[in-house]
Amino acid sequence: MTGTATTATIAPARPVRLGLRENWLQFTLLVVVNVCVGGLVGLERTTVPLIGTEVFGLASDLAVFSFIIAFGVTKALTNLAAGALTGRFHRKQLLLVGWLLGIPVPFVLAWAPAWGWIVAANVLLGVNQGLTWSMTVNMKIDLVGPARRGLATGLNEAAGYVAVGGTALLTGYLATRYGLRPAPELIGVVFVAAGLLLSVVVRDTAAHVALELAQHPKPATEAEQPAGLAPTFARTSWRHRSLRGACQAGLINNLNDGLTWGVFPLLFTDHGLGLAAIGLIKGLYPLLWGLGQIPTGHLADRIGRKPLIVTGMLVQAVGFVAALALLDRPMLAGILSAVLLGLGTAMVYPALIASVSDHAHPAWRANALGTYRFWRDIGYAAGALVAGVLADALNLNATVIAAAVLTAASGLLAARWISDRPE
């Protein structure tokens, strides 16, 4: 379970080592921090679309999904900026700023007097998630070194998405007992307080990055020296074949999440399910997504990234087909779709991050990961926009069909573009 242990003395009093076992305490603290990160965004999975329709009386699906668009665009841009900001600030500093910006979110969700406040809270939530989630995954990759990247990213994403799913379940239960607001949203105060306090305690990983750079088997050539954001963005987005394949797969993967985030509560409510059942469906998807990343992250280190990415996208496409094919039995449709979407995403998520890390030299890896995470999380906004336009023009079923087609096409593109061999 441990990566290759390598030792160098960066400071006289504290030797720095790469490896999971060698850094288990800091790694564990970061796992718990990401539980809090996921828990904060999980507040919205069950209740917020219904707050839009039932509390504020929004009639347009696109208007309801506007909070997801705000979240997705802001998080994507923050991910992109986070990669560049790591050249100016320590990862821990950015982690703390992310938590400070997240403090108002649960209070606004609980007591917002108008829908515009909910949208504004999601701008803050997007910045919070972009900084905190980006820094936890970067810091874990820094700690373990190259040998266990898949496992490290799997554990990081598992912690976050198990928290998303658990919080979605809990908010569904609380909404059934106490109403849509404010009780379900106020559990977010616990996540913010715990995340902020733990982030103060955790140590920065700059010395681990320096060690990996010093011992990297392929020293950075002039073309691979730390470049500005624009050249790295171009290299990651389209010039490098495998990185291009990872970016498009990440975008479609999170398009699915953004679409189901808004559509599934409304779709299954229209077919007779209550808040508790919707909470179960919305919780099961990220729970399986989260827990599944522990074995799939480890598997990505053993069999390669590409098989899991391609298979995972196709499994997600089948999940959307199942949701519509069984819609006359909505509970079965929701659960089966959630299982397939969760398992498919679990295959894809850590393998994509590890694939980007494999193809990016440590000298520009943070910017490459920021670029990938930009494209991945712009998928939230794309999913909500596609869902809103199609649902208003046609119906909610049309959005699910579109997601199935796009996901299958993305899997085929991943099969064509992504390579497990350095290029």
PDB file of C-alpha atoms in Angstrom, residues 94-328:
ATOM      1  CA  LEU A  94      -5.193  28.697  -0.734  1.00  0.00           C
ATOM      2  CA  LEU A  95      -6.952  25.940   1.235  1.00  0.00           C
ATOM      3  CA  LEU A  96      -7.593  28.349   4.120  1.00  0.00           C
ATOM      4  CA  VAL A  97      -8.877  31.108   1.806  1.00  0.00           C
ATOM      5  CA  GLY A  98     -11.304  28.611   0.280  1.00  0.00           C
ATOM      6  CA  TRP A  99     -12.764  27.792   3.671  1.00  0.00           C
ATOM      7  CA  LEU A 100     -13.089  31.445   4.681  1.00  0.00           C
ATOM      8  CA  LEU A 101     -15.101  32.154   1.530  1.00  0.00           C
ATOM      9  CA  GLY A 102     -17.395  29.206   2.293  1.00  0.00           C
ATOM     10  CA  ILE A 103     -18.523  30.482   5.698  1.00  0.00           C
ATOM     11  CA  PRO A 104     -21.669  32.366   4.492  1.00  0.00           C
ATOM     12  CA  VAL A 105     -22.951  29.537   2.262  1.00  0.00           C
ATOM     13  CA  PRO A 106     -25.064  27.454   4.704  1.00  0.00           C
ATOM     14  CA  PHE A 107     -26.609  30.564   6.261  1.00  0.00           C
ATOM     15  CA  VAL A 108     -27.647  32.009   2.875  1.00  0.00           C
ATOM     16  CA  LEU A 109     -29.117  28.664   1.745  1.00  0.00           C
ATOM     17  CA  ALA A 110     -31.102  28.467   4.989  1.00  0.00           C
ATOM     18  CA  TRP A 111     -32.563  31.991   5.038  1.00  0.00           C
ATOM     19  CA  ALA A 112     -32.214  33.555   1.571  1.00  0.00           C
ATOM     20  CA  PRO A 113     -35.150  35.929   0.990  1.00  0.00           C
ATOM     21  CA  ALA A 114     -34.984  35.604  -2.820  1.00  0.00           C
ATOM     22  CA  TRP A 115     -33.681  33.151  -5.426  1.00  0.00           C
ATOM     23  CA  GLY A 116     -30.897  35.547  -6.424  1.00  0.00           C
ATOM     24  CA  TRP A 117     -29.335  35.028  -2.992  1.00  0.00           C
ATOM     25  CA  ILE A 118     -29.207  31.271  -3.649  1.00  0.00           C
ATOM     26  CA  VAL A 119     -27.424  31.893  -6.951  1.00  0.00           C
ATOM     27  CA  ALA A 120     -24.971  34.265  -5.217  1.00  0.00           C
ATOM     28  CA  ALA A 121     -24.289  31.674  -2.520  1.00  0.00           C
ATOM     29  CA  ASN A 122     -23.386  29.218  -5.267  1.00  0.00           C
ATOM     30  CA  VAL A 123     -20.811  31.649  -6.631  1.00  0.00           C
ATOM     31  CA  LEU A 124     -19.141  31.570  -3.191  1.00  0.00           C
ATOM     32  CA  LEU A 125     -19.591  27.796  -3.038  1.00  0.00           C
ATOM     33  CA  GLY A 126     -17.918  27.425  -6.436  1.00  0.00           C
ATOM     34  CA  VAL A 127     -14.854  29.381  -5.274  1.00  0.00           C
ATOM     35  CA  ASN A 128     -14.812  27.419  -2.014  1.00  0.00           C
ATOM     36  CA  GLN A 129     -14.948  24.072  -3.804  1.00  0.00           C
ATOM     37  CA  GLY A 130     -12.449  25.101  -6.471  1.00  0.00           C
ATOM     38  CA  LEU A 131      -9.822  26.105  -3.923  1.00  0.00           C
ATOM     39  CA  THR A 132     -10.378  23.501  -1.214  1.00  0.00           C
ATOM     40  CA  TRP A 133     -10.901  20.441  -3.430  1.00  0.00           C
ATOM     41  CA  SER A 134      -8.061  21.437  -5.774  1.00  0.00           C
ATOM     42  CA  MET A 135      -5.647  21.876  -2.881  1.00  0.00           C
ATOM     43  CA  THR A 136      -6.548  18.623  -1.127  1.00  0.00           C
ATOM     44  CA  VAL A 137      -6.008  16.569  -4.290  1.00  0.00           C
ATOM     45  CA  ASN A 138      -2.772  18.383  -5.167  1.00  0.00           C
ATOM     46  CA  MET A 139      -1.437  17.987  -1.629  1.00  0.00           C
ATOM     47  CA  LYS A 140      -2.193  14.253  -1.570  1.00  0.00           C
ATOM     48  CA  ILE A 141      -0.458  13.762  -4.925  1.00  0.00           C
ATOM     49  CA  ASP A 142       2.501  15.725  -3.553  1.00  0.00           C
ATOM     50  CA  LEU A 143       2.743  13.507  -0.465  1.00  0.00           C
ATOM     51  CA  VAL A 144       2.588  10.056  -2.065  1.00  0.00           C
ATOM     52  CA  GLY A 145       4.809  10.569  -5.094  1.00  0.00           C
ATOM     53  CA  PRO A 146       4.322   8.963  -8.526  1.00  0.00           C
ATOM     54  CA  ALA A 147       3.910   5.312  -7.496  1.00  0.00           C
ATOM     55  CA  ARG A 148       0.501   5.673  -5.818  1.00  0.00           C
ATOM     56  CA  ARG A 149      -1.198   8.540  -7.618  1.00  0.00           C
ATOM     57  CA  GLY A 150      -4.228   6.470  -8.574  1.00  0.00           C
ATOM     58  CA  LEU A 151      -4.797   5.303  -5.004  1.00  0.00           C
ATOM     59  CA  ALA A 152      -4.200   8.805  -3.609  1.00  0.00           C
ATOM     60  CA  THR A 153      -6.706  10.428  -5.948  1.00  0.00           C
ATOM     61  CA  GLY A 154      -9.156   7.574  -5.352  1.00  0.00           C
ATOM     62  CA  LEU A 155      -9.014   8.100  -1.592  1.00  0.00           C
ATOM     63  CA  ASN A 156      -9.337  11.865  -1.975  1.00  0.00           C
ATOM     64  CA  GLU A 157     -12.351  11.685  -4.286  1.00  0.00           C
ATOM     65  CA  ALA A 158     -13.891   8.858  -2.237  1.00  0.00           C
ATOM     66  CA  ALA A 159     -13.799  10.975   0.901  1.00  0.00           C
ATOM     67  CA  GLY A 160     -15.425  13.927  -0.847  1.00  0.00           C
ATOM     68  CA  TYR A 161     -18.168  12.065  -2.678  1.00  0.00           C
ATOM     69  CA  VAL A 162     -19.103   9.765   0.195  1.00  0.00           C
ATOM     70  CA  ALA A 163     -19.677  12.984   2.129  1.00  0.00           C
ATOM     71  CA  VAL A 164     -21.743  14.386  -0.765  1.00  0.00           C
ATOM     72  CA  GLY A 165     -23.911  11.254  -0.767  1.00  0.00           C
ATOM     73  CA  GLY A 166     -24.241  11.005   2.994  1.00  0.00           C
ATOM     74  CA  THR A 167     -25.239  14.652   3.242  1.00  0.00           C
ATOM     75  CA  ALA A 168     -27.780  14.263   0.423  1.00  0.00           C
ATOM     76  CA  LEU A 169     -29.364  11.380   2.345  1.00  0.00           C
ATOM     77  CA  LEU A 170     -29.370  13.360   5.583  1.00  0.00           C
ATOM     78  CA  THR A 171     -30.845  16.500   4.035  1.00  0.00           C
ATOM     79  CA  GLY A 172     -33.599  14.416   2.440  1.00  0.00           C
ATOM     80  CA  TYR A 173     -34.497  12.995   5.862  1.00  0.00           C
ATOM     81  CA  LEU A 174     -34.357  16.402   7.563  1.00  0.00           C
ATOM     82  CA  ALA A 175     -36.475  17.991   4.822  1.00  0.00           C
ATOM     83  CA  THR A 176     -39.115  15.298   5.298  1.00  0.00           C
ATOM     84  CA  ARG A 177     -39.200  15.912   9.062  1.00  0.00           C
ATOM     85  CA  TYR A 178     -38.652  19.672   9.314  1.00  0.00           C
ATOM     86  CA  GLY A 179     -39.258  21.177   5.861  1.00  0.00           C
ATOM     87  CA  LEU A 180     -36.996  22.297   3.031  1.00  0.00           C
ATOM     88  CA  ARG A 181     -35.442  25.065   5.156  1.00  0.00           C
ATOM     89  CA  PRO A 182     -33.558  25.882   7.410  1.00  0.00           C
ATOM     90  CA  ALA A 183     -32.700  22.613   9.223  1.00  0.00           C
ATOM     91  CA  PRO A 184     -31.192  20.695   6.240  1.00  0.00           C
ATOM     92  CA  GLU A 185     -28.858  23.553   5.311  1.00  0.00           C
ATOM     93  CA  LEU A 186     -27.547  24.387   8.773  1.00  0.00           C
ATOM     94  CA  ILE A 187     -25.585  21.139   9.084  1.00  0.00           C
ATOM     95  CA  GLY A 188     -23.214  22.893   6.671  1.00  0.00           C
ATOM     96  CA  VAL A 189     -22.002  25.040   9.572  1.00  0.00           C
ATOM     97  CA  VAL A 190     -20.387  21.935  11.068  1.00  0.00           C
ATOM     98  CA  PHE A 191     -18.575  21.155   7.800  1.00  0.00           C
ATOM     99  CA  VAL A 192     -17.225  24.704   7.447  1.00  0.00           C
ATOM    100  CA  ALA A 193     -16.018  24.916  11.050  1.00  0.00           C
ATOM    101  CA  ALA A 194     -14.350  21.488  11.007  1.00  0.00           C
ATOM    102  CA  GLY A 195     -12.782  22.009   7.586  1.00  0.00           C
ATOM    103  CA  LEU A 196     -11.330  25.366   8.558  1.00  0.00           C
ATOM    104  CA  LEU A 197      -9.880  24.134  11.865  1.00  0.00           C
ATOM    105  CA  LEU A 198      -8.289  21.032  10.303  1.00  0.00           C
ATOM    106  CA  SER A 199      -6.832  23.122   7.471  1.00  0.00           C
ATOM    107  CA  VAL A 200      -5.049  25.270  10.049  1.00  0.00           C
ATOM    108  CA  VAL A 201      -3.412  22.120  11.482  1.00  0.00           C
ATOM    109  CA  VAL A 202      -2.322  20.410   8.243  1.00  0.00           C
ATOM    110  CA  ARG A 203       1.207  21.108   6.941  1.00  0.00           C
ATOM    111  CA  ASP A 204       2.014  22.506   3.507  1.00  0.00           C
ATOM    112  CA  THR A 205       3.559  20.172   0.901  1.00  0.00           C
ATOM    113  CA  ALA A 206       5.988  22.502  -0.884  1.00  0.00           C
ATOM    114  CA  ALA A 207       8.982  20.455   0.329  1.00  0.00           C
ATOM    115  CA  HIS A 208       7.478  17.270  -1.150  1.00  0.00           C
ATOM    116  CA  VAL A 209       7.057  18.937  -4.541  1.00  0.00           C
ATOM    117  CA  ALA A 210      10.695  20.092  -4.399  1.00  0.00           C
ATOM    118  CA  LEU A 211      11.833  16.558  -3.579  1.00  0.00           C
ATOM    119  CA  GLU A 212       9.892  14.986  -6.453  1.00  0.00           C
ATOM    120  CA  LEU A 213      11.223  17.590  -8.873  1.00  0.00           C
ATOM    121  CA  ALA A 214      14.792  16.941  -7.720  1.00  0.00           C
ATOM    122  CA  GLN A 215      14.480  13.179  -8.204  1.00  0.00           C
ATOM    123  CA  HIS A 216      12.220  13.065 -11.265  1.00  0.00           C
ATOM    124  CA  PRO A 217      13.714  10.595 -13.798  1.00  0.00           C
ATOM    125  CA  LYS A 218      13.187  13.065 -16.625  1.00  0.00           C
ATOM    126  CA  PRO A 219      14.441  16.542 -15.705  1.00  0.00           C
ATOM    127  CA  ALA A 220      12.338  19.326 -17.147  1.00  0.00           C
ATOM    128  CA  THR A 221      13.576  20.391 -20.563  1.00  0.00           C
ATOM    129  CA  GLU A 222      13.318  23.973 -21.694  1.00  0.00           C
ATOM    130  CA  ALA A 223       9.920  23.151 -23.211  1.00  0.00           C
ATOM    131  CA  GLU A 224       8.766  21.677 -19.902  1.00  0.00           C
ATOM    132  CA  GLN A 225       9.929  24.449 -17.587  1.00  0.00           C
ATOM    133  CA  PRO A 226       7.125  26.056 -15.562  1.00  0.00           C
ATOM    134  CA  ALA A 227       5.312  28.092 -18.179  1.00  0.00           C
ATOM    135  CA  GLY A 228       2.509  30.581 -17.970  1.00  0.00           C
ATOM    136  CA  LEU A 229      -1.076  29.494 -17.655  1.00  0.00           C
ATOM    137  CA  ALA A 230      -1.900  30.130 -21.325  1.00  0.00           C
ATOM    138  CA  PRO A 231       0.689  27.715 -22.834  1.00  0.00           C
ATOM    139  CA  THR A 232      -0.194  25.000 -20.310  1.00  0.00           C
ATOM    140  CA  PHE A 233      -3.901  25.527 -20.958  1.00  0.00           C
ATOM    141  CA  ALA A 234      -3.350  25.052 -24.698  1.00  0.00           C
ATOM    142  CA  ARG A 235      -1.112  22.007 -24.179  1.00  0.00           C
ATOM    143  CA  THR A 236      -3.580  20.335 -21.836  1.00  0.00           C
ATOM    144  CA  SER A 237      -6.796  21.271 -23.629  1.00  0.00           C
ATOM    145  CA  TRP A 238      -6.013  20.237 -27.205  1.00  0.00           C
ATOM    146  CA  ARG A 239      -2.356  20.003 -28.247  1.00  0.00           C
ATOM    147  CA  HIS A 240      -1.556  16.886 -26.187  1.00  0.00           C
ATOM    148  CA  ARG A 241      -3.694  13.999 -27.442  1.00  0.00           C
ATOM    149  CA  SER A 242      -4.127  12.097 -24.157  1.00  0.00           C
ATOM    150  CA  LEU A 243      -4.698  15.233 -22.104  1.00  0.00           C
ATOM    151  CA  ARG A 244      -7.297  16.373 -24.663  1.00  0.00           C
ATOM    152  CA  GLY A 245      -9.046  13.026 -24.274  1.00  0.00           C
ATOM    153  CA  ALA A 246      -9.052  13.345 -20.496  1.00  0.00           C
ATOM    154  CA  CYS A 247     -10.440  16.894 -20.600  1.00  0.00           C
ATOM    155  CA  GLN A 248     -13.393  16.002 -22.824  1.00  0.00           C
ATOM    156  CA  ALA A 249     -14.216  12.913 -20.734  1.00  0.00           C
ATOM    157  CA  GLY A 250     -14.068  14.940 -17.537  1.00  0.00           C
ATOM    158  CA  LEU A 251     -16.378  17.575 -19.004  1.00  0.00           C
ATOM    159  CA  ILE A 252     -19.019  15.029 -20.051  1.00  0.00           C
ATOM    160  CA  ASN A 253     -18.720  13.157 -16.752  1.00  0.00           C
ATOM    161  CA  ASN A 254     -19.577  16.279 -14.770  1.00  0.00           C
ATOM    162  CA  LEU A 255     -22.165  17.327 -17.346  1.00  0.00           C
ATOM    163  CA  ASN A 256     -23.941  14.154 -16.233  1.00  0.00           C
ATOM    164  CA  ASP A 257     -23.639  15.145 -12.596  1.00  0.00           C
ATOM    165  CA  GLY A 258     -24.881  18.676 -13.209  1.00  0.00           C
ATOM    166  CA  LEU A 259     -27.789  17.387 -15.270  1.00  0.00           C
ATOM    167  CA  THR A 260     -28.900  14.788 -12.722  1.00  0.00           C
ATOM    168  CA  TRP A 261     -28.398  17.296  -9.883  1.00  0.00           C
ATOM    169  CA  GLY A 262     -31.146  19.460 -11.340  1.00  0.00           C
ATOM    170  CA  VAL A 263     -33.260  17.003 -13.316  1.00  0.00           C
ATOM    171  CA  PHE A 264     -33.612  13.923 -11.111  1.00  0.00           C
ATOM    172  CA  PRO A 265     -35.369  15.614  -8.139  1.00  0.00           C
ATOM    173  CA  LEU A 266     -37.914  17.178 -10.524  1.00  0.00           C
ATOM    174  CA  LEU A 267     -38.280  14.093 -12.746  1.00  0.00           C
ATOM    175  CA  PHE A 268     -38.920  11.653  -9.921  1.00  0.00           C
ATOM    176  CA  THR A 269     -41.146  14.098  -8.029  1.00  0.00           C
ATOM    177  CA  ASP A 270     -43.294  14.319 -11.179  1.00  0.00           C
ATOM    178  CA  HIS A 271     -43.567  10.499 -11.078  1.00  0.00           C
ATOM    179  CA  GLY A 272     -44.793  10.376  -7.490  1.00  0.00           C
ATOM    180  CA  LEU A 273     -41.693   9.968  -5.300  1.00  0.00           C
ATOM    181  CA  GLY A 274     -41.367  11.920  -2.047  1.00  0.00           C
ATOM    182  CA  LEU A 275     -38.407  13.750  -0.517  1.00  0.00           C
ATOM    183  CA  ALA A 276     -37.063  10.728   1.372  1.00  0.00           C
ATOM    184  CA  ALA A 277     -37.023   8.571  -1.786  1.00  0.00           C
ATOM    185  CA  ILE A 278     -35.394  11.333  -3.818  1.00  0.00           C
ATOM    186  CA  GLY A 279     -32.826  11.786  -1.055  1.00  0.00           C
ATOM    187  CA  LEU A 280     -32.040   8.066  -1.293  1.00  0.00           C
ATOM    188  CA  ILE A 281     -31.553   8.257  -5.077  1.00  0.00           C
ATOM    189  CA  LYS A 282     -29.501  11.444  -4.894  1.00  0.00           C
ATOM    190  CA  GLY A 283     -27.437  10.024  -2.031  1.00  0.00           C
ATOM    191  CA  LEU A 284     -26.821   6.589  -3.533  1.00  0.00           C
ATOM    192  CA  TYR A 285     -25.203   7.984  -6.692  1.00  0.00           C
ATOM    193  CA  PRO A 286     -22.353   9.920  -4.979  1.00  0.00           C
ATOM    194  CA  LEU A 287     -21.980   7.288  -2.230  1.00  0.00           C
ATOM    195  CA  LEU A 288     -21.179   4.595  -4.795  1.00  0.00           C
ATOM    196  CA  TRP A 289     -19.149   7.113  -6.761  1.00  0.00           C
ATOM    197  CA  GLY A 290     -17.153   7.856  -3.616  1.00  0.00           C
ATOM    198  CA  LEU A 291     -16.670   4.382  -2.150  1.00  0.00           C
ATOM    199  CA  GLY A 292     -16.007   2.850  -5.555  1.00  0.00           C
ATOM    200  CA  GLN A 293     -12.999   5.107  -6.119  1.00  0.00           C
ATOM    201  CA  ILE A 294     -10.928   3.338  -3.466  1.00  0.00           C
ATOM    202  CA  PRO A 295     -10.692   0.042  -5.410  1.00  0.00           C
ATOM    203  CA  THR A 296     -10.825   1.714  -8.844  1.00  0.00           C
ATOM    204  CA  GLY A 297      -8.042   4.140  -7.935  1.00  0.00           C
ATOM    205  CA  HIS A 298      -5.889   1.204  -6.854  1.00  0.00           C
ATOM    206  CA  LEU A 299      -6.897  -0.711  -9.999  1.00  0.00           C
ATOM    207  CA  ALA A 300      -5.877   2.231 -12.180  1.00  0.00           C
ATOM    208  CA  ASP A 301      -2.334   1.861 -10.823  1.00  0.00           C
ATOM    209  CA  ARG A 302      -2.315  -1.805 -11.857  1.00  0.00           C
ATOM    210  CA  ILE A 303      -4.119  -2.131 -15.198  1.00  0.00           C
ATOM    211  CA  GLY A 304      -3.784   1.419 -16.498  1.00  0.00           C
ATOM    212  CA  ARG A 305      -6.074   4.415 -16.734  1.00  0.00           C
ATOM    213  CA  LYS A 306      -7.654   3.999 -20.182  1.00  0.00           C
ATOM    214  CA  PRO A 307      -9.664   0.764 -19.631  1.00  0.00           C
ATOM    215  CA  LEU A 308     -11.400   2.243 -16.596  1.00  0.00           C
ATOM    216  CA  ILE A 309     -12.104   5.576 -18.302  1.00  0.00           C
ATOM    217  CA  VAL A 310     -13.673   4.075 -21.413  1.00  0.00           C
ATOM    218  CA  THR A 311     -15.693   1.428 -19.550  1.00  0.00           C
ATOM    219  CA  GLY A 312     -16.872   3.928 -16.939  1.00  0.00           C
ATOM    220  CA  MET A 313     -18.267   6.335 -19.535  1.00  0.00           C
ATOM    221  CA  LEU A 314     -20.199   3.559 -21.267  1.00  0.00           C
ATOM    222  CA  VAL A 315     -21.621   2.303 -17.944  1.00  0.00           C
ATOM    223  CA  GLN A 316     -22.881   5.827 -17.218  1.00  0.00           C
ATOM    224  CA  ALA A 317     -24.593   5.954 -20.608  1.00  0.00           C
ATOM    225  CA  VAL A 318     -26.428   2.718 -19.746  1.00  0.00           C
ATOM    226  CA  GLY A 319     -27.468   4.315 -16.444  1.00  0.00           C
ATOM    227  CA  PHE A 320     -29.369   7.053 -18.259  1.00  0.00           C
ATOM    228  CA  VAL A 321     -31.054   4.511 -20.527  1.00  0.00           C
ATOM    229  CA  ALA A 322     -32.177   2.557 -17.439  1.00  0.00           C
ATOM    230  CA  ALA A 323     -33.685   5.704 -15.870  1.00  0.00           C
ATOM    231  CA  LEU A 324     -36.066   6.173 -18.797  1.00  0.00           C
ATOM    232  CA  ALA A 325     -36.704   2.528 -19.657  1.00  0.00           C
ATOM    233  CA  LEU A 326     -38.062   1.797 -16.166  1.00  0.00           C
ATOM    234  CA  LEU A 327     -39.725   5.138 -15.446  1.00  0.00           C
ATOM    235  CA  ASP A 328     -43.141   3.533 -14.948  1.00  0.00           C
TER     236      ASP A 328
END
